Tab-separated table of C-alpha atoms in Angstrom:
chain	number	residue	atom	x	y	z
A	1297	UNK	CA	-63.849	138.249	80.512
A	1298	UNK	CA	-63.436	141.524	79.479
A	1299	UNK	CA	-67.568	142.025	78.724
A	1300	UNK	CA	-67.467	140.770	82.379
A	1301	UNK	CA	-65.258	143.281	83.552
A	1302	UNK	CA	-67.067	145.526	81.945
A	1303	UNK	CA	-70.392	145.033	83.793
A	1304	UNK	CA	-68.794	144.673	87.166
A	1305	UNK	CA	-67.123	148.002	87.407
A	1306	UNK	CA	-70.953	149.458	87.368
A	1307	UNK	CA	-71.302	148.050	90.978
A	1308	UNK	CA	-68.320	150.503	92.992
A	1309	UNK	CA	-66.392	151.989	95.638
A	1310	UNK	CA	-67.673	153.584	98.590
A	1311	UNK	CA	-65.086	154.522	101.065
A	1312	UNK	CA	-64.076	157.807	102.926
A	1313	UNK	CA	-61.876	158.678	105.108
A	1314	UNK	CA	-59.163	159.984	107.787
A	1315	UNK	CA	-56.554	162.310	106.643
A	1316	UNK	CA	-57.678	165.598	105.523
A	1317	UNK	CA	-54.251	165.645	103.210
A	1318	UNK	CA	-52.680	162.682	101.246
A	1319	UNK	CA	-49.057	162.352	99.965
A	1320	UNK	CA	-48.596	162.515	96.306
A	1321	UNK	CA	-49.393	158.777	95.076
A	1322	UNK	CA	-47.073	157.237	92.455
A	1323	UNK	CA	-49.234	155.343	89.886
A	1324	UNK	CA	-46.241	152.998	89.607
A	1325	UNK	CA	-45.055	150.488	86.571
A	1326	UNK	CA	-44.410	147.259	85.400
A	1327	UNK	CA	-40.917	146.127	84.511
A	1328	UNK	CA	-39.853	142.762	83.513
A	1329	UNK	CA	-43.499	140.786	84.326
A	1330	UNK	CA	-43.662	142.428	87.760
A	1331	UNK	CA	-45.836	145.538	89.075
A	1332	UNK	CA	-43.307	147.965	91.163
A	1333	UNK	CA	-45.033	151.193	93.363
A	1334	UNK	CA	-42.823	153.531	95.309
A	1335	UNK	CA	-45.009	155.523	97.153
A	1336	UNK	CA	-46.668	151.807	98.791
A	1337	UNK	CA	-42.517	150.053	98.518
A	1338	UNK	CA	-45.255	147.604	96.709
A	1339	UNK	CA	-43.536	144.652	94.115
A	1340	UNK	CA	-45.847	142.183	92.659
A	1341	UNK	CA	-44.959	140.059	89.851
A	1342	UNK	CA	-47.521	138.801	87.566
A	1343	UNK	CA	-48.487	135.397	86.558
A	1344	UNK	CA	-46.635	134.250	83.032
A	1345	UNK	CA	-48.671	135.237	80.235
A	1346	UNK	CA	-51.576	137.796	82.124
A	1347	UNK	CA	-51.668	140.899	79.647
A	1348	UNK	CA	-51.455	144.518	81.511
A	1349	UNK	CA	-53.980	147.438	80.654
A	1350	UNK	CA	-52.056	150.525	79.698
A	1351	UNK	CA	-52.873	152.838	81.363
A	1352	UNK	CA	-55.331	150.621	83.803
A	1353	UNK	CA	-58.664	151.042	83.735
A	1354	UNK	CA	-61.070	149.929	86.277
A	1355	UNK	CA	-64.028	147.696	85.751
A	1356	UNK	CA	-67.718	149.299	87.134
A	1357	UNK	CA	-67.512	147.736	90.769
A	1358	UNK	CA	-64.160	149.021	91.470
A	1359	UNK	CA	-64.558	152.695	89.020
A	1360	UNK	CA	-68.242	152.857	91.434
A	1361	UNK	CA	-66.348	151.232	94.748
A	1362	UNK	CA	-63.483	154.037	95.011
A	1363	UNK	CA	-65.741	156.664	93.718
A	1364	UNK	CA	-68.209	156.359	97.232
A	1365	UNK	CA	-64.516	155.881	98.599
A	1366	UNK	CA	-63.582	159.120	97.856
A	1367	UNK	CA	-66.788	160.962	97.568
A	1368	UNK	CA	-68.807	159.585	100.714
A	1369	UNK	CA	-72.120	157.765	99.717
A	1370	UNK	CA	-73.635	159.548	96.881
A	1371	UNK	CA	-73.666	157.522	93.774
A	1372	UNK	CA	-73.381	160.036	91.718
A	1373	UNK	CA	-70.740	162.388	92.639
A	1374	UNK	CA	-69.396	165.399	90.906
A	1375	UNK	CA	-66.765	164.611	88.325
A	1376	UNK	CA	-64.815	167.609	89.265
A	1377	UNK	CA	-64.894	166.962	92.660
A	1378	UNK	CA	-63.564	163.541	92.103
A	1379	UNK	CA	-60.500	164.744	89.480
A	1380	UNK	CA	-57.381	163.683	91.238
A	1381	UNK	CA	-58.807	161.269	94.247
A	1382	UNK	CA	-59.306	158.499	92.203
A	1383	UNK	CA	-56.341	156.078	91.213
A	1384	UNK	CA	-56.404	153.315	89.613
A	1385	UNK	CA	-53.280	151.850	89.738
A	1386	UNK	CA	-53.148	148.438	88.513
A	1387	UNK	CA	-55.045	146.387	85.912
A	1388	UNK	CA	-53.629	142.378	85.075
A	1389	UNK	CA	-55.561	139.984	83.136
A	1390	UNK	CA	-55.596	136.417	81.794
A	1391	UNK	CA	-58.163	134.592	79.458
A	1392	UNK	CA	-60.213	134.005	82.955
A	1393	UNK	CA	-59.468	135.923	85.585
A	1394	UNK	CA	-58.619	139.355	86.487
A	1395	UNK	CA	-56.294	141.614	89.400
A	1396	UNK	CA	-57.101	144.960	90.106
A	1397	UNK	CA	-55.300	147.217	92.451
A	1398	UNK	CA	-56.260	151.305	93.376
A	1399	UNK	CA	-56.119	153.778	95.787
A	1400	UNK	CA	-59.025	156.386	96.481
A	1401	UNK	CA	-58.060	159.532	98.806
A	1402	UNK	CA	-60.761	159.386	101.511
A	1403	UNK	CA	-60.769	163.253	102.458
A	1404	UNK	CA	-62.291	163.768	106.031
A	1405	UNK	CA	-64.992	161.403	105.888
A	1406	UNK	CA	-65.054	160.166	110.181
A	1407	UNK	CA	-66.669	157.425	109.357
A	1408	UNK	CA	-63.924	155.646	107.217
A	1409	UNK	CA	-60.687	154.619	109.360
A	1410	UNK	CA	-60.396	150.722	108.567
A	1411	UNK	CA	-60.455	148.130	105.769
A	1412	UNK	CA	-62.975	146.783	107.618
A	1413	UNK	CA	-65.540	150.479	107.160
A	1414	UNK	CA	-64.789	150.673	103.286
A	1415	UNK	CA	-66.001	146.785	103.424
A	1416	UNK	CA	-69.449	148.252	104.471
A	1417	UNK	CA	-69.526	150.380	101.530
A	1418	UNK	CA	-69.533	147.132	99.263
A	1419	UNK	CA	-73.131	146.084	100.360
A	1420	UNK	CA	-74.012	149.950	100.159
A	1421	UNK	CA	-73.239	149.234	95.855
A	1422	UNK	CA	-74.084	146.136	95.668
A	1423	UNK	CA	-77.697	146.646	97.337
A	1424	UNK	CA	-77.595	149.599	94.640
A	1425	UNK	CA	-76.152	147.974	91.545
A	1426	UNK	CA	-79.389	146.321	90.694
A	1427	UNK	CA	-78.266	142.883	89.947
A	1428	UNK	CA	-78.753	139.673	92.090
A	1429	UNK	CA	-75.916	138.713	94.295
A	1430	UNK	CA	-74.673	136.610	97.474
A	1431	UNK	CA	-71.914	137.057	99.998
A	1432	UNK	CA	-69.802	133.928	99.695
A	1433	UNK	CA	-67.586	134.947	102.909
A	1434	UNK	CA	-68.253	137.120	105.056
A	1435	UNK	CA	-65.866	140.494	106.224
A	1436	UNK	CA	-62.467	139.076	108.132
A	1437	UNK	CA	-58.719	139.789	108.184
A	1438	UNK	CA	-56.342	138.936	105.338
A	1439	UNK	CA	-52.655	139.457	104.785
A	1440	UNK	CA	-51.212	140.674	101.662
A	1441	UNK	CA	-47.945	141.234	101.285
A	1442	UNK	CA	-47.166	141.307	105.240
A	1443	UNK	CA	-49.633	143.937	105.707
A	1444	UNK	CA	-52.875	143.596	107.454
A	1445	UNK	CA	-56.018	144.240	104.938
A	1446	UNK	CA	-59.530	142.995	105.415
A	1447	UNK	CA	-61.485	140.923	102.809
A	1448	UNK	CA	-65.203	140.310	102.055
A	1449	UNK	CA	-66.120	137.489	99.322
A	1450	UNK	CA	-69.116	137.632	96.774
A	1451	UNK	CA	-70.719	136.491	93.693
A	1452	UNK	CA	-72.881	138.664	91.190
A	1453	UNK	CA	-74.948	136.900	88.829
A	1454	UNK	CA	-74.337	138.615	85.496
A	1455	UNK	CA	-76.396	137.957	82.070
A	1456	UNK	CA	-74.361	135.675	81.100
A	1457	UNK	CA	-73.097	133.506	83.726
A	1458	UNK	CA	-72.062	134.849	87.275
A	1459	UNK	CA	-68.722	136.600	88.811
A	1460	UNK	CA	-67.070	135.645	91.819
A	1461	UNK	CA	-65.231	138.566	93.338
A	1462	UNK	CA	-63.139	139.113	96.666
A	1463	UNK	CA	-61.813	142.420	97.629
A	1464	UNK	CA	-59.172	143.538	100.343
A	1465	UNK	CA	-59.395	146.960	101.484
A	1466	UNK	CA	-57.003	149.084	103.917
A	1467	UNK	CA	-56.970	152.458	104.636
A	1468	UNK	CA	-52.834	154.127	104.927
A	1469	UNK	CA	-51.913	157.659	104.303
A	1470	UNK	CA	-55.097	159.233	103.503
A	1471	UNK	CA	-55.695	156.639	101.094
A	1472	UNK	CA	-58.085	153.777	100.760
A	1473	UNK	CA	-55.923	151.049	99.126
A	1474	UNK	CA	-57.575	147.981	97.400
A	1475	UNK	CA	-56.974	145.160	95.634
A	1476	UNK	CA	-59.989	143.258	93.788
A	1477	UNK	CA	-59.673	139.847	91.924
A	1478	UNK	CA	-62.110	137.814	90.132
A	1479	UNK	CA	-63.104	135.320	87.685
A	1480	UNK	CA	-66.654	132.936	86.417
A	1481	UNK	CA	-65.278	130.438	88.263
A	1482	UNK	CA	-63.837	128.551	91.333
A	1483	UNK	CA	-60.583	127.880	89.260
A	1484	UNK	CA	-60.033	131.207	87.794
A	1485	UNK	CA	-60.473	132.724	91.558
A	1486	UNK	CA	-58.306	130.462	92.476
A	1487	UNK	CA	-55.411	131.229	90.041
A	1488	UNK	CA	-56.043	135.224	90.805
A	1489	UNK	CA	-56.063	134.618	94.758
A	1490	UNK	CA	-52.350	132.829	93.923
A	1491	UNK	CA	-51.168	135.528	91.977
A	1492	UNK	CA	-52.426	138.357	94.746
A	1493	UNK	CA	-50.449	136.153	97.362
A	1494	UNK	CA	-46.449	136.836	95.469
A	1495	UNK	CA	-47.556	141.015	96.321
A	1496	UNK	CA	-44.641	142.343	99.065
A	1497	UNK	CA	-44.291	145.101	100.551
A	1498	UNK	CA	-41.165	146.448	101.705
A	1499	UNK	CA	-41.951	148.467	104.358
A	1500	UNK	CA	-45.297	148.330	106.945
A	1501	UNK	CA	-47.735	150.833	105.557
């Protein structure tokens, strides 16, 4: 899973945004088996026995996903330029499956106002990550927590098998804020989708 992991953080982010300034994000922690984040009045509690990577690292799609986030859509952006906008937040795992959760600041980019226009810079990495892949549901609304995100469903084949992924994006604050999950199979999906669906938050971003 974690070889896996590995692989799919090379596909990425590519979201920009609204607000010229963003708040101070807290990176928040996890106490007692559940995830708690000030800054987005976020709780989540984590599935019995998932492990929690200290501090979080993200896996290629997501490090590449928040990176045309918060950079626009050059694949390549400066490091420097990136120091600071990228957050990765969040990083719970089991044998099979995985939850991711980060935040990219999205600058001044006009084009990026909605979960729904960071969604369109999923196809702009995947088309570029090289590797065979097919949208298994298209863009639509989701709810996490009680807030309104959108979602887009898709499966990469890998060398050595293929990862299904779904990710929910939302833009609040000056921030692109998204959540990824994913597994090799229909039942690991499953089990992260159920985990994804205990997330509250406390007050309406």
């Amino acid at each position: 899973m974690r070889r896996r992991a590995a692989l799919i953080a090379a596909l990425g982010w590519s979201l920009a945004g609204c607000s010229p300034e963003a708040p101070a994000l807290d990176a928040g922690a996890v106490r007692q088996g559940i995830y708690h984040n000030a800054y987005l009045n976020l709780t989540l509690p984590l599935p019995l026995g998932w492990s929690v990577e200290k501090p979080p690292r993200a896996d290629w799609f997501l490090d590449r996903f928040t990176q045309l986030l918060a950079a626009g859509d050059r694949l390549e952006p400066d490091a420097k330029s990136l120091a600071g906008r990228q957050h990765f937040l969040l990083r719970a795992y089991s044998e099979r499956t995985f939850l991711e959760l980060a935040a990219a600041e999205i600058g001044t980019q006009p084009d990026l106002h909605t979960g729904a226009d960071c969604l369109k810079r999923v196809r702009v990495l995947l088309d570029a990550g090289g590797r065979p892949y097919r949208i298994t549901q298209k863009p639509r609304p989701a709810k996490i927590g009680g807030l309104d995100f959108e979602a887009m469903s898709f499966s990469v084949q890998l060398v050595d098998g293929e990862l299904r992924q779904e990710v929910f994006a939302a833009v609040r604050w000056g921030y692109a804020v998204v959540f990824v999950v994913a597994a090799p199979d229909a039942a690991g999906l499953k089990q992260a989708q159920a985990a994804l669906t205990k997330a509250r938050f406390a007050v309406k971003l």
